[in-house]
Amino acid sequence: MANIHQFDVVVVGAGGAGLMAGLYASRTAKTAVISKLYPTRSHTGAAQGGIGAALGNIEEDRPEWHTYDTVKGSDYLGDQDAIEFMCEEAPQAVLELEHMGLPFDRTPDGKISQRPFGGHTNNETGKPVRRAAHAADRTGHMILQTLYQQCLKNKVNFFDEYQVLDLLIVDGKAVGVVAVNLADGELHTFHAKSVIIATGGHGRIFEVTSNAYAYTGDGIAIAMRRGIPMEDMEFFQFHPTGIYKLGILITEGVRGEGGILINGQGERFMPKYAPTVKDLASRDVISRAIYTEIREGRGVDGKNYVWLDARPESIVKYAALDGRTNIDGTPYTITGEQLLAKLPDIVDFNRVYLGIDPVTQMMPIQPTAHYTMGGIPTNKYGEVVIDDKNTVMPGLYAAGECACVSVHGANRLGTNSLLDLVVFGKYAGLKAAEYANQAEFGKLPVDAEAATRSAFEALRNGSGKENAFDIAVEMKKVMFDEVGIYRSEKGMKIAIEKVRELRERYKQVKVTDTGKIFNTEMLNAWELGCMLEIAEVVAECALNRQESRGGHSREDFPNRDDVNWLKHTLAWWKDGKTAIDYKPVTITKYQPKARVY
Amino acid sequence: MQITLKIFRYNPEVDSTFHYETYTLEGEETDRVLDLLEKVKGYNDGTLSFRRSCAHGVCGSDALRINGRNYLACKVLVRDIGTNITVEPILGMKIIKDLIVDMEPFFENYKKVLPWFINDSPLPADGKERLQSPEQRAIFDEGTKCILCACCTTSCPSFWASDDYLGPAALVTAHRFIFDSRDEAASERMEIVSETSGLARCHTAFNCTLACPREIPITKLIGELKIATITGKIE
Amino acid sequence: MGLKRNVSLTTGLKYKGQGPMLTFVLHRLGGLGMAIFITVHILASFVGGEIGSFFNNIYEHWAFQIVIFFFVLFHAINGLRITILDLWPKLLEHLREAVWVEWAVFIPIYGLAVFVIITTALGG
Amino acid sequence: MATKSKSLPLTKRGLNFEMLMWIFTRLSALAMYALILFAIIGALVMGARNQMNLADVLRWGFMPNNTHVLSTDVPDLAPWATPFWRFVASALVLVATAHGVHGLVVIADDYIVSPRGRSIVRFISIVFMLAMIGIGVYVIWTA
Ligand SMILES: Cc1cc2nc3c(=O)[nH]c(=O)nc-3n(C[C@H](O)[C@H](O)[C@H](O)COP(=O)(O)OP(=O)(O)OC[C@H]3O[C@@H](n4cnc5c(N)ncnc54)[C@H](O)[C@@H]3O)c2cc1C
Ligand code: HEM
Ligand code: SF4
Ligand code: F3S
Ligand code: FES
């Protein structure tokens, strides 16, 4: 075991959350950031629209409004103490990013510019409020770059292209991780006082998704296998506007700038579903609306997509109908050039992948699997909590999309994820370093790499009767069809059956590549193993929750049921099966009420 | 439709030298080259290795030489380049395996230009943002789009010529900071980029700009840096 | 610093750059050609005698003139384009268009030159 | 809103030898254009109006010197030998040689990648440049 490294803090993942944690931890503790991708390749870079904070740079806004909107958006499943904490911290967090050099777009008077986003409202008028601070439509990219750059400046130790495969827990304490160096296939053990997991989500378990190939839920699977429960895994966000078939995201910012949804009959349909904020309703509401339109035969050409119309003349027309105005009260208008300046990447995606120009044509869109609301349960300091009493596991932290604080509850508001990354990434980093500075190194297990080696062995020794690619395709399809936007008992049972069958078949998969250098076949197969387990947990949790709430919509239980289900799910993965328990939701100021937009 | 994919293969653990492997597969006009590579890996030969992540041109993982020039595999479609497709690794980097090259030198050059925001003056008294007008913001906008994919640098004849040339990607990043009105280290950076291995080595070959998947006018940005060394004007 | 060439000249030349890369190659070829031509020419005239006239006779051959004209004209016209774009970097955004304009200027001038050289050669 | 000076001081803008040569290359290109056009106009004024051979046009252009315009049909070569034209010709030789030799160094840098080799090239090129200028100017003033 030659490859043992010792660090006070080890961060797994170099997305927004991981880098933020690494940056803050490295200020006081010896810190390593391990990532299976080059940090700048992390999925945070794909985030487009913006980061939410009640800066009030353009119009009046308050953290309390942000809090309320988030609570409402979460369909009252979010923990209100954490939400309040995040929304209060938000303006400072965004300013801090600016101080690190992040090139936000600017208002004419030089302040950070903000745009409206779904679910963000002025609580007094109920009208959309400009809360999303943005850098064109590549806010996430800028956050990722800025944080990476700051980490370089701070000389954080990076282990790029090291994939973490196992979490080491000894005597109820996290003591490190095991990772493989992709370049030479060698296993490395990282011995640490604190481990921060920030590996992102697992959207790749679905067929149509906006998520990267790397979004295979590694961190969640690893923690789950080591006995950590997962919180609220049934809640997955389907973003209403993905490019038809490809799933590539068209940011909500398009609707923020005035774009509208049009069904196959050429009608704007959102006013039917959300009379006040219409096309800027919360994501789950819009995704369901789109599906309802499609099901009732109003998709385009009878297919399962509708239009997103961002042609300037349409925007101006509907803005006039809605009485939307600029800040100075003049009617809202936009030109093709302005659209291009505000949303260059969106225009580019359409040109490249669809061959259409959104300035003159409508975009075919379909809901796309987008965001993992559930994940590793933590408190608001990023400390992982492992039961219904919120008992902290010493030395283990999680932040970002893989964590469940829970601030997003049953449905995440747009722009709140980036905020989640920077706020909780920061606190996870601070807490992890604080803990590391007063703790001793725990003992490593005798053979730390044993589990990893045997997992690899199994993959090498499969019979080869099954093809991993086929298994992945089948899993994605059944998950998207049966555990997608609309769910029913029958469908979910089919899905669970299917995933179990696939897990059996997975045992027959054989990895043909026997090399050590960049054995991506081995790692893809290993990732598939993670996804299959996660898929099963997601489906089990979804089947278990007999109500509709936020991103979880059941046809057989169409209503929210606060009496029985205003509680978090906790799911353990034990001997290849899911065991479910619950944990109460923290409610401080806002009592649940009906959610209308 | 039938697509013929000729792929550069090299596995240092078994091959003494590289070779090309040809695969024919079914595909569609709208398939990305990346989709085809995935299919080959899934069904024809699992050992084929390449990097990828986002699949829509924002992470910079899959810069490859496709039909003789640099693209991102996820941002070039069959309908753009036809059904006879050759895929090779980008030029001038050490090949690790198949289409994967060693990116370290590329990132090393990036790090040379101090790619981080530097401003040691006190923050505004109210703790708020440092002000910047939309016009000041616009000057360095283009450079901020860079995803560090290396399409540009590995298409540049000056980079091919010797490995001490900083390369267009590093210069783009330098531009992004030098022209940021809030940054205070313009002088240091200007000196770094105008060393022998920097600016003067760019001969406006323009391959970089044509290869950039983010449509950054790289040559223009480098040109602005060159002029800035002469006039000292950075806005 | 361990410097090395990253890509061989032949591999590099196979890269499918477009018009602009071609102008870069030709500009370099032209500059190099001219430098060699002028050096040898000056030395030849300086040395004079048999060696001198041997070289100068080559230079006056019409086929050689077609080549050297290409070098000179291309280098001069392309060089002007580079100079203009470099001094006003904003224009570099339109480099592709500038290359088209350049060819539009170059082709008639060079065509005329070749025409005259050939007719003179045939006539004389 | 502007928080820093918009212009970098002369010593702090990276204006090193390479960049000086870079701007020299552009300016010398412009200078050559000016001198060449000037010489061609000169030739035309001196009566070469019906001259069609472009090779000769180039000869006036690149070396407006009485020996060099010998074979053209400019009726009287004497004016080319005035100090004025000799100065013009010398200037052109100076500029073109410096431009050309530096160009050669630039190209050489792309193929000679050892620092030692590069310094050798620089040394040789300076010697070579001085020699060529010497010869050129000598020819102009003695012919
Ligand atoms: C297209 C798109 C647009 C979005 N737009 C917005 C938006 O406008 N506003 C908003 O608030 N949110 C948005 N989101 C959501 C938000 O971007 C993500 O939730 C967030 O970026 C996740 O960040 P992260 O740090 O948790 O993970 P990531 O940035 O994905 O980072 C994960 C990291 O973990 C590493 N990793 C993973 N597995 C391993 C392993 N096994 N070993 C080692 N390292 C590993 C990866 O290399 C990577 O560095 C968007 C998401 C998508 C997909
Ligand atoms: C009107 C005349 C000329 C113009 C406008 C001109 C212009 C230029 C320009 C702008 C460059 C810089 C190219 C770059 O850095 O990318 C250059 C390079 C060069 N020039 Fe000239 N030049 C002229 C005449 C000459 C002459 C007479 C010679 C030879 C003695 C010459 C030899 C070279 C060489 C060798 C290079 C280097 C080529 C390279 O780097 O690729 N040029 N020229
Ligand atoms: S400038 Fe363009 S081509 Fe170069 S690394 Fe950045 S994004 Fe890639
Ligand atoms: S290709 Fe290279 S030479 Fe300059 S214009 Fe681009 S950096
Ligand atoms: S896979 Fe991300 S850029 Fe191609």
PDB file of N, CA, C and O in Angstrom, chain A residues 36-78:
ATOM      1  N   LYS A  36     -12.841  13.361 -10.243  1.00  0.00           N
ATOM      2  CA  LYS A  36     -12.667  12.428 -11.355  1.00  0.00           C
ATOM      3  C   LYS A  36     -12.561  13.160 -12.679  1.00  0.00           C
ATOM      4  O   LYS A  36     -12.152  12.602 -13.681  1.00  0.00           O
ATOM      5  N   LEU A  37     -12.953  14.420 -12.679  1.00  0.00           N
ATOM      6  CA  LEU A  37     -12.796  15.243 -13.880  1.00  0.00           C
ATOM      7  C   LEU A  37     -11.828  16.360 -13.526  1.00  0.00           C
ATOM      8  O   LEU A  37     -11.679  16.706 -12.363  1.00  0.00           O
ATOM      9  N   TYR A  38     -11.232  16.972 -14.541  1.00  0.00           N
ATOM     10  CA  TYR A  38     -10.543  18.224 -14.269  1.00  0.00           C
ATOM     11  C   TYR A  38     -11.574  19.163 -13.663  1.00  0.00           C
ATOM     12  O   TYR A  38     -12.704  19.225 -14.133  1.00  0.00           O
ATOM     13  N   PRO A  39     -11.203  19.895 -12.615  1.00  0.00           N
ATOM     14  CA  PRO A  39     -12.215  20.713 -11.926  1.00  0.00           C
ATOM     15  C   PRO A  39     -13.086  21.541 -12.874  1.00  0.00           C
ATOM     16  O   PRO A  39     -14.291  21.621 -12.700  1.00  0.00           O
ATOM     17  N   THR A  40     -12.466  22.133 -13.878  1.00  0.00           N
ATOM     18  CA  THR A  40     -13.255  22.994 -14.754  1.00  0.00           C
ATOM     19  C   THR A  40     -14.240  22.222 -15.620  1.00  0.00           C
ATOM     20  O   THR A  40     -15.018  22.816 -16.339  1.00  0.00           O
ATOM     21  N   ARG A  41     -14.172  20.892 -15.596  1.00  0.00           N
ATOM     22  CA  ARG A  41     -15.128  20.088 -16.376  1.00  0.00           C
ATOM     23  C   ARG A  41     -16.364  19.740 -15.552  1.00  0.00           C
ATOM     24  O   ARG A  41     -17.241  19.029 -16.018  1.00  0.00           O
ATOM     25  N   SER A  42     -16.398  20.167 -14.300  1.00  0.00           N
ATOM     26  CA  SER A  42     -17.503  19.791 -13.428  1.00  0.00           C
ATOM     27  C   SER A  42     -18.821  20.358 -13.932  1.00  0.00           C
ATOM     28  O   SER A  42     -18.849  21.342 -14.660  1.00  0.00           O
ATOM     29  N   HIS A  43     -19.890  19.734 -13.461  1.00  0.00           N
ATOM     30  CA  HIS A  43     -21.167  20.086 -14.050  1.00  0.00           C
ATOM     31  C   HIS A  43     -21.681  21.451 -13.621  1.00  0.00           C
ATOM     32  O   HIS A  43     -22.582  21.998 -14.248  1.00  0.00           O
ATOM     33  N   THR A  44     -21.124  21.987 -12.570  1.00  0.00           N
ATOM     34  CA  THR A  44     -21.507  23.348 -12.197  1.00  0.00           C
ATOM     35  C   THR A  44     -21.336  24.280 -13.395  1.00  0.00           C
ATOM     36  O   THR A  44     -22.105  25.222 -13.579  1.00  0.00           O
ATOM     37  N   GLY A  45     -20.361  23.972 -14.224  1.00  0.00           N
ATOM     38  CA  GLY A  45     -20.108  24.800 -15.403  1.00  0.00           C
ATOM     39  C   GLY A  45     -21.261  24.842 -16.382  1.00  0.00           C
ATOM     40  O   GLY A  45     -21.315  25.710 -17.252  1.00  0.00           O
ATOM     41  N   ALA A  46     -22.191  23.906 -16.264  1.00  0.00           N
ATOM     42  CA  ALA A  46     -23.317  23.890 -17.191  1.00  0.00           C
ATOM     43  C   ALA A  46     -24.446  24.802 -16.731  1.00  0.00           C
ATOM     44  O   ALA A  46     -25.347  25.110 -17.497  1.00  0.00           O
ATOM     45  N   ALA A  47     -24.394  25.205 -15.466  1.00  0.00           N
ATOM     46  CA  ALA A  47     -25.508  26.000 -14.939  1.00  0.00           C
ATOM     47  C   ALA A  47     -25.569  27.332 -15.667  1.00  0.00           C
ATOM     48  O   ALA A  47     -24.561  27.977 -15.877  1.00  0.00           O
ATOM     49  N   GLN A  48     -26.759  27.703 -16.032  1.00  0.00           N
ATOM     50  CA  GLN A  48     -26.881  28.821 -16.949  1.00  0.00           C
ATOM     51  C   GLN A  48     -27.413  30.081 -16.282  1.00  0.00           C
ATOM     52  O   GLN A  48     -26.766  31.120 -16.242  1.00  0.00           O
ATOM     53  N   GLY A  49     -28.619  29.939 -15.737  1.00  0.00           N
ATOM     54  CA  GLY A  49     -29.436  31.122 -15.490  1.00  0.00           C
ATOM     55  C   GLY A  49     -28.943  32.105 -14.456  1.00  0.00           C
ATOM     56  O   GLY A  49     -28.885  33.308 -14.709  1.00  0.00           O
ATOM     57  N   GLY A  50     -28.592  31.631 -13.277  1.00  0.00           N
ATOM     58  CA  GLY A  50     -28.215  32.613 -12.280  1.00  0.00           C
ATOM     59  C   GLY A  50     -28.162  32.046 -10.885  1.00  0.00           C
ATOM     60  O   GLY A  50     -28.456  30.874 -10.661  1.00  0.00           O
ATOM     61  N   ILE A  51     -27.770  32.910  -9.960  1.00  0.00           N
ATOM     62  CA  ILE A  51     -27.700  32.531  -8.560  1.00  0.00           C
ATOM     63  C   ILE A  51     -28.598  33.489  -7.783  1.00  0.00           C
ATOM     64  O   ILE A  51     -28.505  34.705  -7.934  1.00  0.00           O
ATOM     65  N   GLY A  52     -29.483  32.925  -6.963  1.00  0.00           N
ATOM     66  CA  GLY A  52     -30.498  33.744  -6.315  1.00  0.00           C
ATOM     67  C   GLY A  52     -29.976  34.407  -5.047  1.00  0.00           C
ATOM     68  O   GLY A  52     -29.308  33.784  -4.232  1.00  0.00           O
ATOM     69  N   ALA A  53     -30.272  35.691  -4.903  1.00  0.00           N
ATOM     70  CA  ALA A  53     -29.920  36.401  -3.680  1.00  0.00           C
ATOM     71  C   ALA A  53     -30.708  37.691  -3.653  1.00  0.00           C
ATOM     72  O   ALA A  53     -30.798  38.388  -4.660  1.00  0.00           O
ATOM     73  N   ALA A  54     -31.260  38.003  -2.495  1.00  0.00           N
ATOM     74  CA  ALA A  54     -32.070  39.204  -2.382  1.00  0.00           C
ATOM     75  C   ALA A  54     -31.176  40.420  -2.219  1.00  0.00           C
ATOM     76  O   ALA A  54     -31.141  41.068  -1.172  1.00  0.00           O
ATOM     77  N   LEU A  55     -30.436  40.728  -3.279  1.00  0.00           N
ATOM     78  CA  LEU A  55     -29.554  41.889  -3.237  1.00  0.00           C
ATOM     79  C   LEU A  55     -30.361  43.169  -3.380  1.00  0.00           C
ATOM     80  O   LEU A  55     -29.962  44.226  -2.910  1.00  0.00           O
ATOM     81  N   GLY A  56     -31.485  43.033  -4.066  1.00  0.00           N
ATOM     82  CA  GLY A  56     -32.299  44.221  -4.306  1.00  0.00           C
ATOM     83  C   GLY A  56     -31.584  45.257  -5.150  1.00  0.00           C
ATOM     84  O   GLY A  56     -31.751  46.456  -4.957  1.00  0.00           O
ATOM     85  N   ASN A  57     -30.789  44.819  -6.086  1.00  0.00           N
ATOM     86  CA  ASN A  57     -30.026  45.763  -6.897  1.00  0.00           C
ATOM     87  C   ASN A  57     -30.880  46.511  -7.906  1.00  0.00           C
ATOM     88  O   ASN A  57     -30.517  47.585  -8.354  1.00  0.00           O
ATOM     89  N   ILE A  58     -31.982  45.881  -8.313  1.00  0.00           N
ATOM     90  CA  ILE A  58     -32.790  46.521  -9.349  1.00  0.00           C
ATOM     91  C   ILE A  58     -34.126  46.972  -8.799  1.00  0.00           C
ATOM     92  O   ILE A  58     -34.636  48.016  -9.150  1.00  0.00           O
ATOM     93  N   GLU A  59     -34.667  46.148  -7.945  1.00  0.00           N
ATOM     94  CA  GLU A  59     -35.930  46.544  -7.319  1.00  0.00           C
ATOM     95  C   GLU A  59     -35.928  45.984  -5.908  1.00  0.00           C
ATOM     96  O   GLU A  59     -35.086  45.172  -5.553  1.00  0.00           O
ATOM     97  N   GLU A  60     -36.907  46.406  -5.137  1.00  0.00           N
ATOM     98  CA  GLU A  60     -36.913  46.001  -3.742  1.00  0.00           C
ATOM     99  C   GLU A  60     -36.975  44.484  -3.610  1.00  0.00           C
ATOM    100  O   GLU A  60     -37.707  43.812  -4.330  1.00  0.00           O
ATOM    101  N   ASP A  61     -36.195  43.955  -2.715  1.00  0.00           N
ATOM    102  CA  ASP A  61     -36.228  42.522  -2.467  1.00  0.00           C
ATOM    103  C   ASP A  61     -35.708  42.285  -1.059  1.00  0.00           C
ATOM    104  O   ASP A  61     -34.946  43.093  -0.533  1.00  0.00           O
ATOM    105  N   ARG A  62     -36.173  41.208  -0.438  1.00  0.00           N
ATOM    106  CA  ARG A  62     -35.754  40.942   0.939  1.00  0.00           C
ATOM    107  C   ARG A  62     -35.457  39.472   1.134  1.00  0.00           C
ATOM    108  O   ARG A  62     -36.144  38.622   0.567  1.00  0.00           O
ATOM    109  N   PRO A  63     -34.491  39.158   1.970  1.00  0.00           N
ATOM    110  CA  PRO A  63     -34.199  37.760   2.258  1.00  0.00           C
ATOM    111  C   PRO A  63     -35.432  36.995   2.738  1.00  0.00           C
ATOM    112  O   PRO A  63     -35.587  35.826   2.439  1.00  0.00           O
ATOM    113  N   GLU A  64     -36.329  37.683   3.486  1.00  0.00           N
ATOM    114  CA  GLU A  64     -37.521  36.953   3.957  1.00  0.00           C
ATOM    115  C   GLU A  64     -38.378  36.515   2.795  1.00  0.00           C
ATOM    116  O   GLU A  64     -38.996  35.461   2.833  1.00  0.00           O
ATOM    117  N   TRP A  65     -38.453  37.348   1.759  1.00  0.00           N
ATOM    118  CA  TRP A  65     -39.251  36.943   0.596  1.00  0.00           C
ATOM    119  C   TRP A  65     -38.616  35.734  -0.068  1.00  0.00           C
ATOM    120  O   TRP A  65     -39.286  34.812  -0.490  1.00  0.00           O
ATOM    121  N   HIS A  66     -37.312  35.805  -0.159  1.00  0.00           N
ATOM    122  CA  HIS A  66     -36.577  34.697  -0.766  1.00  0.00           C
ATOM    123  C   HIS A  66     -36.844  33.419   0.042  1.00  0.00           C
ATOM    124  O   HIS A  66     -37.092  32.348  -0.505  1.00  0.00           O
ATOM    125  N   THR A  67     -36.804  33.579   1.375  1.00  0.00           N
ATOM    126  CA  THR A  67     -37.068  32.430   2.237  1.00  0.00           C
ATOM    127  C   THR A  67     -38.462  31.870   1.976  1.00  0.00           C
ATOM    128  O   THR A  67     -38.644  30.671   1.748  1.00  0.00           O
ATOM    129  N   TYR A  68     -39.430  32.767   1.979  1.00  0.00           N
ATOM    130  CA  TYR A  68     -40.795  32.285   1.786  1.00  0.00           C
ATOM    131  C   TYR A  68     -40.945  31.611   0.416  1.00  0.00           C
ATOM    132  O   TYR A  68     -41.528  30.529   0.306  1.00  0.00           O
ATOM    133  N   ASP A  69     -40.398  32.229  -0.615  1.00  0.00           N
ATOM    134  CA  ASP A  69     -40.510  31.638  -1.952  1.00  0.00           C
ATOM    135  C   ASP A  69     -39.898  30.244  -1.984  1.00  0.00           C
ATOM    136  O   ASP A  69     -40.416  29.341  -2.627  1.00  0.00           O
ATOM    137  N   THR A  70     -38.769  30.098  -1.289  1.00  0.00           N
ATOM    138  CA  THR A  70     -38.089  28.808  -1.287  1.00  0.00           C
ATOM    139  C   THR A  70     -38.898  27.767  -0.523  1.00  0.00           C
ATOM    140  O   THR A  70     -39.034  26.622  -0.965  1.00  0.00           O
ATOM    141  N   VAL A  71     -39.458  28.191   0.604  1.00  0.00           N
ATOM    142  CA  VAL A  71     -40.295  27.273   1.379  1.00  0.00           C
ATOM    143  C   VAL A  71     -41.494  26.838   0.543  1.00  0.00           C
ATOM    144  O   VAL A  71     -41.805  25.657   0.429  1.00  0.00           O
ATOM    145  N   LYS A  72     -42.112  27.822  -0.091  1.00  0.00           N
ATOM    146  CA  LYS A  72     -43.275  27.514  -0.919  1.00  0.00           C
ATOM    147  C   LYS A  72     -42.850  26.626  -2.089  1.00  0.00           C
ATOM    148  O   LYS A  72     -43.491  25.620  -2.389  1.00  0.00           O
ATOM    149  N   GLY A  73     -41.728  26.985  -2.715  1.00  0.00           N
ATOM    150  CA  GLY A  73     -41.227  26.195  -3.833  1.00  0.00           C
ATOM    151  C   GLY A  73     -40.974  24.757  -3.413  1.00  0.00           C
ATOM    152  O   GLY A  73     -41.253  23.821  -4.160  1.00  0.00           O
ATOM    153  N   SER A  74     -40.473  24.583  -2.208  1.00  0.00           N
ATOM    154  CA  SER A  74     -40.132  23.241  -1.737  1.00  0.00           C
ATOM    155  C   SER A  74     -41.386  22.434  -1.393  1.00  0.00           C
ATOM    156  O   SER A  74     -41.292  21.294  -0.965  1.00  0.00           O
ATOM    157  N   ASP A  75     -42.530  23.056  -1.597  1.00  0.00           N
ATOM    158  CA  ASP A  75     -43.812  22.456  -1.238  1.00  0.00           C
ATOM    159  C   ASP A  75     -43.814  22.101   0.261  1.00  0.00           C
ATOM    160  O   ASP A  75     -44.329  21.076   0.667  1.00  0.00           O
ATOM    161  N   TYR A  76     -43.217  22.959   1.019  1.00  0.00           N
ATOM    162  CA  TYR A  76     -43.197  22.894   2.489  1.00  0.00           C
ATOM    163  C   TYR A  76     -42.411  21.709   3.042  1.00  0.00           C
ATOM    164  O   TYR A  76     -42.470  21.420   4.218  1.00  0.00           O
ATOM    165  N   LEU A  77     -41.653  21.063   2.198  1.00  0.00           N
ATOM    166  CA  LEU A  77     -40.845  19.956   2.687  1.00  0.00           C
ATOM    167  C   LEU A  77     -39.434  20.407   3.084  1.00  0.00           C
ATOM    168  O   LEU A  77     -38.704  19.681   3.741  1.00  0.00           O
ATOM    169  N   GLY A  78     -39.063  21.620   2.678  1.00  0.00           N
ATOM    170  CA  GLY A  78     -37.723  22.096   3.034  1.00  0.00           C
ATOM    171  C   GLY A  78     -37.656  22.425   4.520  1.00  0.00           C
ATOM    172  O   GLY A  78     -38.650  22.802   5.129  1.00  0.00           O
TER     173      GLY A  78
END
